[in-house]
């Protein structure tokens, strides 16, 4: 989708349509002044105190998408809505159903399996469900997650962002124990903050799909109200109840301060073993009724010592399927009383005693998983790889800033990546240089004239954005990319 289709901006915002337009002399003077008065970090000129810098790195695979709240009035409305949600949450009791928007939720894990989400996004963007006489899966998924079983009617033009545009099988207020059990869960934290404890993959898929977005509504079942606790006591209880997963995509420990602040692919790291476990579902394991919290991560921890994904080509369907088969056979082949992780045995984590339910590789769930994208009913893996292939490559970072940075940034050469950075101050990208902002929060103007590449993904910008005469690519939207929030005027001139 184009930048204009997913970006809203202030009433006084403007997009200059004249090709070859140029920023005024004041803007050029700003760039010159910053370059003269700032400290040089290789090709990056920075003034202030960077809170984290790595010499090299990559900025992830997602191409940037945009969707924003527009202007002071709208931002104030959003702030009021957020305050209202927190006020309601403070009064919530265990078992209550809370109606929230996706941008109000705080994750309790640092990573997701990108390929699992790519499967959903690939299927959501396909018409094969409709060609097979079904509703598109995104509507069934939303209804199930909302406690309403499945979609009942989906007229042309229906969207996830407008729940009144379609209907679900179970009306609101008539939920059953079974439909409530399928809902995702939330814990109320200090100040009424909403901490998602289940459903990171499902809700991220709703946020990333073009007809969803950060303002998509969903109801969540309250698992606990810990709003009366201090932050320290809150996180202690979260750990005790295993409502938080504090290991990164490499299974290394993290602190609660390192958890993402919002949902979205741009905010998460990619845990390939989490995706691997997802694809083994109903082949090597089945989620038990009383499933352990973060069950798939526990299996993923165990598989790291048994399946080396570095020896497989995960861009190749055949090689990826071989990895999935090796993993699922290891799961089924282990003893039921073997401890897998966190004191849980294989049987407690849903081990299937017969691989693929005793069926041949060409049948059962493994057979379904193996179906190519050309099939009338492609497998999950085919959807995932087909979608992943549509995502544009991100240029390799020559400098990476993380954490907090206050002061001007001038990028004079190379590729500066802002990965989850909280930048306060203007950012200027010079001719031939590149800026990749992934999950960043920027307060201040951003200006790029003659840059090689400018890419925003899952980034919140409070201030004007001006991008003129980009040489290679300006990316503000695209497949598999988290919407941006642009609060300020936008000027895009002469870009490819």
PDB file of N, CA and C in Angstrom, residues 245-332:
ATOM      1  N   UNK A 245       7.804 -13.514  29.609  1.00  0.00           N
ATOM      2  CA  UNK A 245       8.885 -14.329  29.049  1.00  0.00           C
ATOM      3  C   UNK A 245      10.094 -13.414  28.861  1.00  0.00           C
ATOM      4  N   UNK A 246      11.137 -13.653  29.664  1.00  0.00           N
ATOM      5  CA  UNK A 246      12.281 -12.756  29.683  1.00  0.00           C
ATOM      6  C   UNK A 246      13.514 -13.409  29.072  1.00  0.00           C
ATOM      7  N   UNK A 247      13.349 -13.896  27.844  1.00  0.00           N
ATOM      8  CA  UNK A 247      14.481 -14.396  27.061  1.00  0.00           C
ATOM      9  C   UNK A 247      14.339 -13.887  25.634  1.00  0.00           C
ATOM     10  N   UNK A 248      15.479 -13.522  25.031  1.00  0.00           N
ATOM     11  CA  UNK A 248      15.427 -12.944  23.695  1.00  0.00           C
ATOM     12  C   UNK A 248      15.418 -14.023  22.621  1.00  0.00           C
ATOM     13  N   UNK A 249      15.562 -13.592  21.366  1.00  0.00           N
ATOM     14  CA  UNK A 249      15.467 -14.524  20.238  1.00  0.00           C
ATOM     15  C   UNK A 249      16.601 -15.536  20.209  1.00  0.00           C
ATOM     16  N   UNK A 250      17.652 -15.291  20.974  1.00  0.00           N
ATOM     17  CA  UNK A 250      18.767 -16.245  21.081  1.00  0.00           C
ATOM     18  C   UNK A 250      18.726 -17.019  22.387  1.00  0.00           C
ATOM     19  N   UNK A 251      17.632 -16.899  23.117  1.00  0.00           N
ATOM     20  CA  UNK A 251      17.415 -17.565  24.406  1.00  0.00           C
ATOM     21  C   UNK A 251      18.299 -16.996  25.507  1.00  0.00           C
ATOM     22  N   UNK A 252      18.780 -15.776  25.315  1.00  0.00           N
ATOM     23  CA  UNK A 252      19.560 -15.108  26.355  1.00  0.00           C
ATOM     24  C   UNK A 252      18.620 -14.297  27.243  1.00  0.00           C
ATOM     25  N   UNK A 253      18.923 -14.202  28.552  1.00  0.00           N
ATOM     26  CA  UNK A 253      18.021 -13.483  29.462  1.00  0.00           C
ATOM     27  C   UNK A 253      18.011 -11.983  29.199  1.00  0.00           C
ATOM     28  N   UNK A 254      16.864 -11.360  29.445  1.00  0.00           N
ATOM     29  CA  UNK A 254      16.718  -9.910  29.336  1.00  0.00           C
ATOM     30  C   UNK A 254      16.063  -9.396  30.609  1.00  0.00           C
ATOM     31  N   UNK A 255      15.998  -8.077  30.752  1.00  0.00           N
ATOM     32  CA  UNK A 255      15.293  -7.462  31.868  1.00  0.00           C
ATOM     33  C   UNK A 255      13.935  -6.956  31.397  1.00  0.00           C
ATOM     34  N   UNK A 256      13.084  -6.620  32.334  1.00  0.00           N
ATOM     35  CA  UNK A 256      11.759  -6.118  31.961  1.00  0.00           C
ATOM     36  C   UNK A 256      11.860  -4.794  31.213  1.00  0.00           C
ATOM     37  N   UNK A 257      12.915  -4.023  31.465  1.00  0.00           N
ATOM     38  CA  UNK A 257      13.099  -2.758  30.749  1.00  0.00           C
ATOM     39  C   UNK A 257      13.350  -2.963  29.260  1.00  0.00           C
ATOM     40  N   UNK A 258      13.748  -4.169  28.872  1.00  0.00           N
ATOM     41  CA  UNK A 258      14.052  -4.456  27.474  1.00  0.00           C
ATOM     42  C   UNK A 258      12.853  -4.997  26.705  1.00  0.00           C
ATOM     43  N   UNK A 259      11.718  -5.133  27.353  1.00  0.00           N
ATOM     44  CA  UNK A 259      10.514  -5.572  26.653  1.00  0.00           C
ATOM     45  C   UNK A 259      10.020  -4.470  25.717  1.00  0.00           C
ATOM     46  N   UNK A 260       9.422  -4.832  24.591  1.00  0.00           N
ATOM     47  CA  UNK A 260       8.846  -3.809  23.700  1.00  0.00           C
ATOM     48  C   UNK A 260       7.749  -3.036  24.415  1.00  0.00           C
ATOM     49  N   UNK A 261       7.557  -1.803  23.975  1.00  0.00           N
ATOM     50  CA  UNK A 261       6.521  -0.962  24.555  1.00  0.00           C
ATOM     51  C   UNK A 261       5.194  -1.078  23.817  1.00  0.00           C
ATOM     52  N   UNK A 262       5.249  -1.583  22.576  1.00  0.00           N
ATOM     53  CA  UNK A 262       4.032  -1.697  21.784  1.00  0.00           C
ATOM     54  C   UNK A 262       4.112  -2.946  20.904  1.00  0.00           C
ATOM     55  N   UNK A 263       2.972  -3.344  20.378  1.00  0.00           N
ATOM     56  CA  UNK A 263       2.926  -4.444  19.425  1.00  0.00           C
ATOM     57  C   UNK A 263       3.462  -4.008  18.066  1.00  0.00           C
ATOM     58  N   UNK A 264       3.806  -4.971  17.231  1.00  0.00           N
ATOM     59  CA  UNK A 264       4.242  -4.693  15.866  1.00  0.00           C
ATOM     60  C   UNK A 264       5.544  -5.402  15.543  1.00  0.00           C
ATOM     61  N   UNK A 265       5.668  -5.863  14.310  1.00  0.00           N
ATOM     62  CA  UNK A 265       6.894  -6.540  13.901  1.00  0.00           C
ATOM     63  C   UNK A 265       8.117  -5.671  14.113  1.00  0.00           C
ATOM     64  N   UNK A 266       7.970  -4.368  13.921  1.00  0.00           N
ATOM     65  CA  UNK A 266       9.107  -3.473  14.092  1.00  0.00           C
ATOM     66  C   UNK A 266       9.575  -3.389  15.534  1.00  0.00           C
ATOM     67  N   UNK A 267       8.723  -3.770  16.454  1.00  0.00           N
ATOM     68  CA  UNK A 267       9.055  -3.703  17.873  1.00  0.00           C
ATOM     69  C   UNK A 267       9.633  -5.014  18.407  1.00  0.00           C
ATOM     70  N   UNK A 268       9.329  -6.106  17.737  1.00  0.00           N
ATOM     71  CA  UNK A 268       9.767  -7.421  18.200  1.00  0.00           C
ATOM     72  C   UNK A 268      11.049  -7.861  17.500  1.00  0.00           C
ATOM     73  N   UNK A 269      11.739  -8.824  18.118  1.00  0.00           N
ATOM     74  CA  UNK A 269      12.806  -9.554  17.457  1.00  0.00           C
ATOM     75  C   UNK A 269      12.226 -10.847  16.896  1.00  0.00           C
ATOM     76  N   UNK A 270      12.907 -11.418  15.915  1.00  0.00           N
ATOM     77  CA  UNK A 270      12.442 -12.631  15.248  1.00  0.00           C
ATOM     78  C   UNK A 270      13.096 -13.856  15.881  1.00  0.00           C
ATOM     79  N   UNK A 271      12.298 -14.710  16.498  1.00  0.00           N
ATOM     80  CA  UNK A 271      12.771 -15.971  17.066  1.00  0.00           C
ATOM     81  C   UNK A 271      12.415 -17.096  16.086  1.00  0.00           C
ATOM     82  N   UNK A 272      13.417 -17.577  15.348  1.00  0.00           N
ATOM     83  CA  UNK A 272      13.162 -18.584  14.315  1.00  0.00           C
ATOM     84  C   UNK A 272      12.694 -19.905  14.927  1.00  0.00           C
ATOM     85  N   UNK A 273      13.116 -20.203  16.145  1.00  0.00           N
ATOM     86  CA  UNK A 273      12.668 -21.446  16.776  1.00  0.00           C
ATOM     87  C   UNK A 273      11.216 -21.357  17.209  1.00  0.00           C
ATOM     88  N   UNK A 274      10.754 -20.163  17.500  1.00  0.00           N
ATOM     89  CA  UNK A 274       9.327 -20.013  17.812  1.00  0.00           C
ATOM     90  C   UNK A 274       8.492 -20.301  16.571  1.00  0.00           C
ATOM     91  N   UNK A 275       8.937 -19.850  15.407  1.00  0.00           N
ATOM     92  CA  UNK A 275       8.239 -20.184  14.162  1.00  0.00           C
ATOM     93  C   UNK A 275       8.311 -21.685  13.895  1.00  0.00           C
ATOM     94  N   UNK A 276       9.478 -22.256  14.113  1.00  0.00           N
ATOM     95  CA  UNK A 276       9.648 -23.696  13.869  1.00  0.00           C
ATOM     96  C   UNK A 276       8.638 -24.500  14.682  1.00  0.00           C
ATOM     97  N   UNK A 277       8.492 -24.165  15.961  1.00  0.00           N
ATOM     98  CA  UNK A 277       7.548 -24.893  16.809  1.00  0.00           C
ATOM     99  C   UNK A 277       6.122 -24.717  16.296  1.00  0.00           C
ATOM    100  N   UNK A 278       5.786 -23.512  15.851  1.00  0.00           N
ATOM    101  CA  UNK A 278       4.436 -23.292  15.332  1.00  0.00           C
ATOM    102  C   UNK A 278       4.124 -24.247  14.182  1.00  0.00           C
ATOM    103  N   UNK A 279       5.068 -24.429  13.289  1.00  0.00           N
ATOM    104  CA  UNK A 279       4.819 -25.296  12.134  1.00  0.00           C
ATOM    105  C   UNK A 279       4.778 -26.779  12.507  1.00  0.00           C
ATOM    106  N   UNK A 280       5.267 -27.143  13.703  1.00  0.00           N
ATOM    107  CA  UNK A 280       5.181 -28.548  14.133  1.00  0.00           C
ATOM    108  C   UNK A 280       3.859 -28.855  14.827  1.00  0.00           C
ATOM    109  N   UNK A 281       3.003 -27.866  15.000  1.00  0.00           N
ATOM    110  CA  UNK A 281       1.733 -28.068  15.703  1.00  0.00           C
ATOM    111  C   UNK A 281       0.893 -29.127  14.996  1.00  0.00           C
ATOM    112  N   UNK A 282       0.369 -30.045  15.765  1.00  0.00           N
ATOM    113  CA  UNK A 282      -0.450 -31.169  15.283  1.00  0.00           C
ATOM    114  C   UNK A 282       0.347 -32.148  14.424  1.00  0.00           C
ATOM    115  N   UNK A 283       1.663 -32.014  14.463  1.00  0.00           N
ATOM    116  CA  UNK A 283       2.561 -32.975  13.812  1.00  0.00           C
ATOM    117  C   UNK A 283       3.463 -33.616  14.862  1.00  0.00           C
ATOM    118  N   UNK A 284       4.072 -32.775  15.707  1.00  0.00           N
ATOM    119  CA  UNK A 284       4.914 -33.268  16.791  1.00  0.00           C
ATOM    120  C   UNK A 284       4.327 -33.015  18.165  1.00  0.00           C
ATOM    121  N   UNK A 285       3.443 -32.037  18.274  1.00  0.00           N
ATOM    122  CA  UNK A 285       2.789 -31.746  19.559  1.00  0.00           C
ATOM    123  C   UNK A 285       1.406 -31.174  19.303  1.00  0.00           C
ATOM    124  N   UNK A 286       0.562 -31.263  20.307  1.00  0.00           N
ATOM    125  CA  UNK A 286      -0.747 -30.623  20.320  1.00  0.00           C
ATOM    126  C   UNK A 286      -0.883 -29.869  21.625  1.00  0.00           C
ATOM    127  N   UNK A 287      -1.306 -28.642  21.550  1.00  0.00           N
ATOM    128  CA  UNK A 287      -1.429 -27.845  22.771  1.00  0.00           C
ATOM    129  C   UNK A 287      -2.468 -28.467  23.697  1.00  0.00           C
ATOM    130  N   UNK A 288      -2.081 -28.843  24.927  1.00  0.00           N
ATOM    131  CA  UNK A 288      -3.054 -29.431  25.860  1.00  0.00           C
ATOM    132  C   UNK A 288      -4.037 -28.390  26.353  1.00  0.00           C
ATOM    133  N   UNK A 289      -5.127 -28.844  26.953  1.00  0.00           N
ATOM    134  CA  UNK A 289      -6.153 -27.921  27.435  1.00  0.00           C
ATOM    135  C   UNK A 289      -5.572 -26.971  28.477  1.00  0.00           C
ATOM    136  N   UNK A 290      -4.827 -27.518  29.439  1.00  0.00           N
ATOM    137  CA  UNK A 290      -4.188 -26.676  30.460  1.00  0.00           C
ATOM    138  C   UNK A 290      -2.755 -26.402  30.013  1.00  0.00           C
ATOM    139  N   UNK A 291      -2.621 -25.652  28.927  1.00  0.00           N
ATOM    140  CA  UNK A 291      -1.307 -25.425  28.336  1.00  0.00           C
ATOM    141  C   UNK A 291      -0.455 -24.538  29.237  1.00  0.00           C
ATOM    142  N   UNK A 292       0.832 -24.853  29.289  1.00  0.00           N
ATOM    143  CA  UNK A 292       1.775 -24.023  30.040  1.00  0.00           C
ATOM    144  C   UNK A 292       1.887 -22.653  29.382  1.00  0.00           C
ATOM    145  N   UNK A 293       2.124 -21.632  30.195  1.00  0.00           N
ATOM    146  CA  UNK A 293       2.367 -20.301  29.635  1.00  0.00           C
ATOM    147  C   UNK A 293       3.609 -20.358  28.749  1.00  0.00           C
ATOM    148  N   UNK A 294       3.537 -19.715  27.620  1.00  0.00           N
ATOM    149  CA  UNK A 294       4.660 -19.637  26.674  1.00  0.00           C
ATOM    150  C   UNK A 294       5.161 -21.039  26.282  1.00  0.00           C
ATOM    151  N   UNK A 295       4.180 -21.929  26.057  1.00  0.00           N
ATOM    152  CA  UNK A 295       4.488 -23.324  25.735  1.00  0.00           C
ATOM    153  C   UNK A 295       5.430 -23.451  24.545  1.00  0.00           C
ATOM    154  N   UNK A 296       5.164 -22.690  23.481  1.00  0.00           N
ATOM    155  CA  UNK A 296       5.983 -22.816  22.268  1.00  0.00           C
ATOM    156  C   UNK A 296       7.420 -22.374  22.507  1.00  0.00           C
ATOM    157  N   UNK A 297       7.619 -21.391  23.366  1.00  0.00           N
ATOM    158  CA  UNK A 297       8.982 -20.980  23.695  1.00  0.00           C
ATOM    159  C   UNK A 297       9.716 -22.091  24.457  1.00  0.00           C
ATOM    160  N   UNK A 298       8.984 -22.824  25.307  1.00  0.00           N
ATOM    161  CA  UNK A 298       9.611 -23.923  26.048  1.00  0.00           C
ATOM    162  C   UNK A 298      10.084 -25.012  25.086  1.00  0.00           C
ATOM    163  N   UNK A 299       9.236 -25.390  24.137  1.00  0.00           N
ATOM    164  CA  UNK A 299       9.659 -26.359  23.122  1.00  0.00           C
ATOM    165  C   UNK A 299      10.832 -25.793  22.304  1.00  0.00           C
ATOM    166  N   UNK A 300      10.777 -24.523  21.984  1.00  0.00           N
ATOM    167  CA  UNK A 300      11.850 -23.906  21.207  1.00  0.00           C
ATOM    168  C   UNK A 300      13.180 -23.951  21.937  1.00  0.00           C
ATOM    169  N   UNK A 301      13.138 -23.736  23.256  1.00  0.00           N
ATOM    170  CA  UNK A 301      14.361 -23.829  24.063  1.00  0.00           C
ATOM    171  C   UNK A 301      14.982 -25.213  23.935  1.00  0.00           C
ATOM    172  N   UNK A 302      14.160 -26.223  24.000  1.00  0.00           N
ATOM    173  CA  UNK A 302      14.632 -27.621  23.913  1.00  0.00           C
ATOM    174  C   UNK A 302      15.180 -27.940  22.520  1.00  0.00           C
ATOM    175  N   UNK A 303      14.527 -27.429  21.495  1.00  0.00           N
ATOM    176  CA  UNK A 303      14.922 -27.756  20.124  1.00  0.00           C
ATOM    177  C   UNK A 303      16.241 -27.111  19.726  1.00  0.00           C
ATOM    178  N   UNK A 304      16.634 -26.033  20.389  1.00  0.00           N
ATOM    179  CA  UNK A 304      17.885 -25.364  20.019  1.00  0.00           C
ATOM    180  C   UNK A 304      19.089 -26.296  20.097  1.00  0.00           C
ATOM    181  N   UNK A 305      19.040 -27.258  21.005  1.00  0.00           N
ATOM    182  CA  UNK A 305      20.157 -28.191  21.162  1.00  0.00           C
ATOM    183  C   UNK A 305      20.018 -29.420  20.262  1.00  0.00           C
ATOM    184  N   UNK A 306      18.940 -29.491  19.491  1.00  0.00           N
ATOM    185  CA  UNK A 306      18.680 -30.699  18.711  1.00  0.00           C
ATOM    186  C   UNK A 306      18.517 -30.443  17.216  1.00  0.00           C
ATOM    187  N   UNK A 307      18.127 -29.254  16.839  1.00  0.00           N
ATOM    188  CA  UNK A 307      17.962 -28.914  15.428  1.00  0.00           C
ATOM    189  C   UNK A 307      18.703 -27.606  15.171  1.00  0.00           C
ATOM    190  N   UNK A 308      19.757 -27.672  14.403  1.00  0.00           N
ATOM    191  CA  UNK A 308      20.549 -26.483  14.088  1.00  0.00           C
ATOM    192  C   UNK A 308      19.977 -25.839  12.829  1.00  0.00           C
ATOM    193  N   UNK A 309      19.211 -24.761  13.018  1.00  0.00           N
ATOM    194  CA  UNK A 309      18.579 -24.121  11.871  1.00  0.00           C
ATOM    195  C   UNK A 309      19.595 -23.493  10.931  1.00  0.00           C
ATOM    196  N   UNK A 310      20.815 -23.260  11.415  1.00  0.00           N
ATOM    197  CA  UNK A 310      21.852 -22.718  10.556  1.00  0.00           C
ATOM    198  C   UNK A 310      22.269 -23.653   9.443  1.00  0.00           C
ATOM    199  N   UNK A 311      21.915 -24.914   9.541  1.00  0.00           N
ATOM    200  CA  UNK A 311      22.270 -25.896   8.509  1.00  0.00           C
ATOM    201  C   UNK A 311      21.174 -26.060   7.463  1.00  0.00           C
ATOM    202  N   UNK A 312      20.083 -25.290   7.591  1.00  0.00           N
ATOM    203  CA  UNK A 312      18.966 -25.380   6.650  1.00  0.00           C
ATOM    204  C   UNK A 312      18.811 -24.052   5.906  1.00  0.00           C
ATOM    205  N   UNK A 313      18.299 -24.135   4.688  1.00  0.00           N
ATOM    206  CA  UNK A 313      17.977 -22.943   3.909  1.00  0.00           C
ATOM    207  C   UNK A 313      16.500 -22.628   4.145  1.00  0.00           C
ATOM    208  N   UNK A 314      16.240 -21.674   5.001  1.00  0.00           N
ATOM    209  CA  UNK A 314      14.859 -21.376   5.372  1.00  0.00           C
ATOM    210  C   UNK A 314      14.140 -20.516   4.341  1.00  0.00           C
ATOM    211  N   UNK A 315      14.793 -20.231   3.224  1.00  0.00           N
ATOM    212  CA  UNK A 315      14.111 -19.629   2.081  1.00  0.00           C
ATOM    213  C   UNK A 315      13.602 -20.689   1.112  1.00  0.00           C
ATOM    214  N   UNK A 316      14.057 -21.923   1.303  1.00  0.00           N
ATOM    215  CA  UNK A 316      13.671 -23.035   0.428  1.00  0.00           C
ATOM    216  C   UNK A 316      12.568 -23.845   1.089  1.00  0.00           C
ATOM    217  N   UNK A 317      11.412 -24.003   0.441  1.00  0.00           N
ATOM    218  CA  UNK A 317      10.342 -24.797   1.051  1.00  0.00           C
ATOM    219  C   UNK A 317      10.788 -26.209   1.402  1.00  0.00           C
ATOM    220  N   UNK A 318      11.548 -26.845   0.522  1.00  0.00           N
ATOM    221  CA  UNK A 318      11.965 -28.230   0.777  1.00  0.00           C
ATOM    222  C   UNK A 318      12.882 -28.310   1.990  1.00  0.00           C
ATOM    223  N   UNK A 319      13.845 -27.402   2.085  1.00  0.00           N
ATOM    224  CA  UNK A 319      14.774 -27.421   3.206  1.00  0.00           C
ATOM    225  C   UNK A 319      14.059 -27.067   4.515  1.00  0.00           C
ATOM    226  N   UNK A 320      13.172 -26.091   4.466  1.00  0.00           N
ATOM    227  CA  UNK A 320      12.420 -25.705   5.659  1.00  0.00           C
ATOM    228  C   UNK A 320      11.552 -26.874   6.132  1.00  0.00           C
ATOM    229  N   UNK A 321      10.904 -27.553   5.206  1.00  0.00           N
ATOM    230  CA  UNK A 321      10.091 -28.718   5.575  1.00  0.00           C
ATOM    231  C   UNK A 321      10.937 -29.808   6.213  1.00  0.00           C
ATOM    232  N   UNK A 322      12.160 -29.971   5.731  1.00  0.00           N
ATOM    233  CA  UNK A 322      13.063 -30.956   6.326  1.00  0.00           C
ATOM    234  C   UNK A 322      13.373 -30.594   7.773  1.00  0.00           C
ATOM    235  N   UNK A 323      13.573 -29.308   8.029  1.00  0.00           N
ATOM    236  CA  UNK A 323      13.819 -28.855   9.398  1.00  0.00           C
ATOM    237  C   UNK A 323      12.589 -29.098  10.278  1.00  0.00           C
ATOM    238  N   UNK A 324      11.410 -28.826   9.756  1.00  0.00           N
ATOM    239  CA  UNK A 324      10.176 -29.034  10.516  1.00  0.00           C
ATOM    240  C   UNK A 324       9.979 -30.516  10.816  1.00  0.00           C
ATOM    241  N   UNK A 325      10.287 -31.343   9.854  1.00  0.00           N
ATOM    242  CA  UNK A 325      10.146 -32.785  10.087  1.00  0.00           C
ATOM    243  C   UNK A 325      11.139 -33.250  11.153  1.00  0.00           C
ATOM    244  N   UNK A 326      12.388 -32.780  11.069  1.00  0.00           N
ATOM    245  CA  UNK A 326      13.385 -33.173  12.069  1.00  0.00           C
ATOM    246  C   UNK A 326      12.951 -32.741  13.462  1.00  0.00           C
ATOM    247  N   UNK A 327      12.428 -31.522  13.578  1.00  0.00           N
ATOM    248  CA  UNK A 327      12.003 -31.014  14.880  1.00  0.00           C
ATOM    249  C   UNK A 327      10.804 -31.794  15.415  1.00  0.00           C
ATOM    250  N   UNK A 328       9.815 -32.006  14.569  1.00  0.00           N
ATOM    251  CA  UNK A 328       8.600 -32.689  15.031  1.00  0.00           C
ATOM    252  C   UNK A 328       8.861 -34.153  15.349  1.00  0.00           C
ATOM    253  N   UNK A 329       9.752 -34.795  14.607  1.00  0.00           N
ATOM    254  CA  UNK A 329      10.103 -36.180  14.926  1.00  0.00           C
ATOM    255  C   UNK A 329      10.867 -36.261  16.244  1.00  0.00           C
ATOM    256  N   UNK A 330      11.705 -35.261  16.515  1.00  0.00           N
ATOM    257  CA  UNK A 330      12.405 -35.228  17.805  1.00  0.00           C
ATOM    258  C   UNK A 330      11.414 -35.059  18.952  1.00  0.00           C
ATOM    259  N   UNK A 331      10.395 -34.243  18.744  1.00  0.00           N
ATOM    260  CA  UNK A 331       9.388 -34.022  19.781  1.00  0.00           C
ATOM    261  C   UNK A 331       8.595 -35.296  20.061  1.00  0.00           C
ATOM    262  N   UNK A 332       8.122 -35.934  19.002  1.00  0.00           N
ATOM    263  CA  UNK A 332       7.353 -37.164  19.180  1.00  0.00           C
ATOM    264  C   UNK A 332       8.226 -38.306  19.702  1.00  0.00           C
TER     265      UNK A 332
END
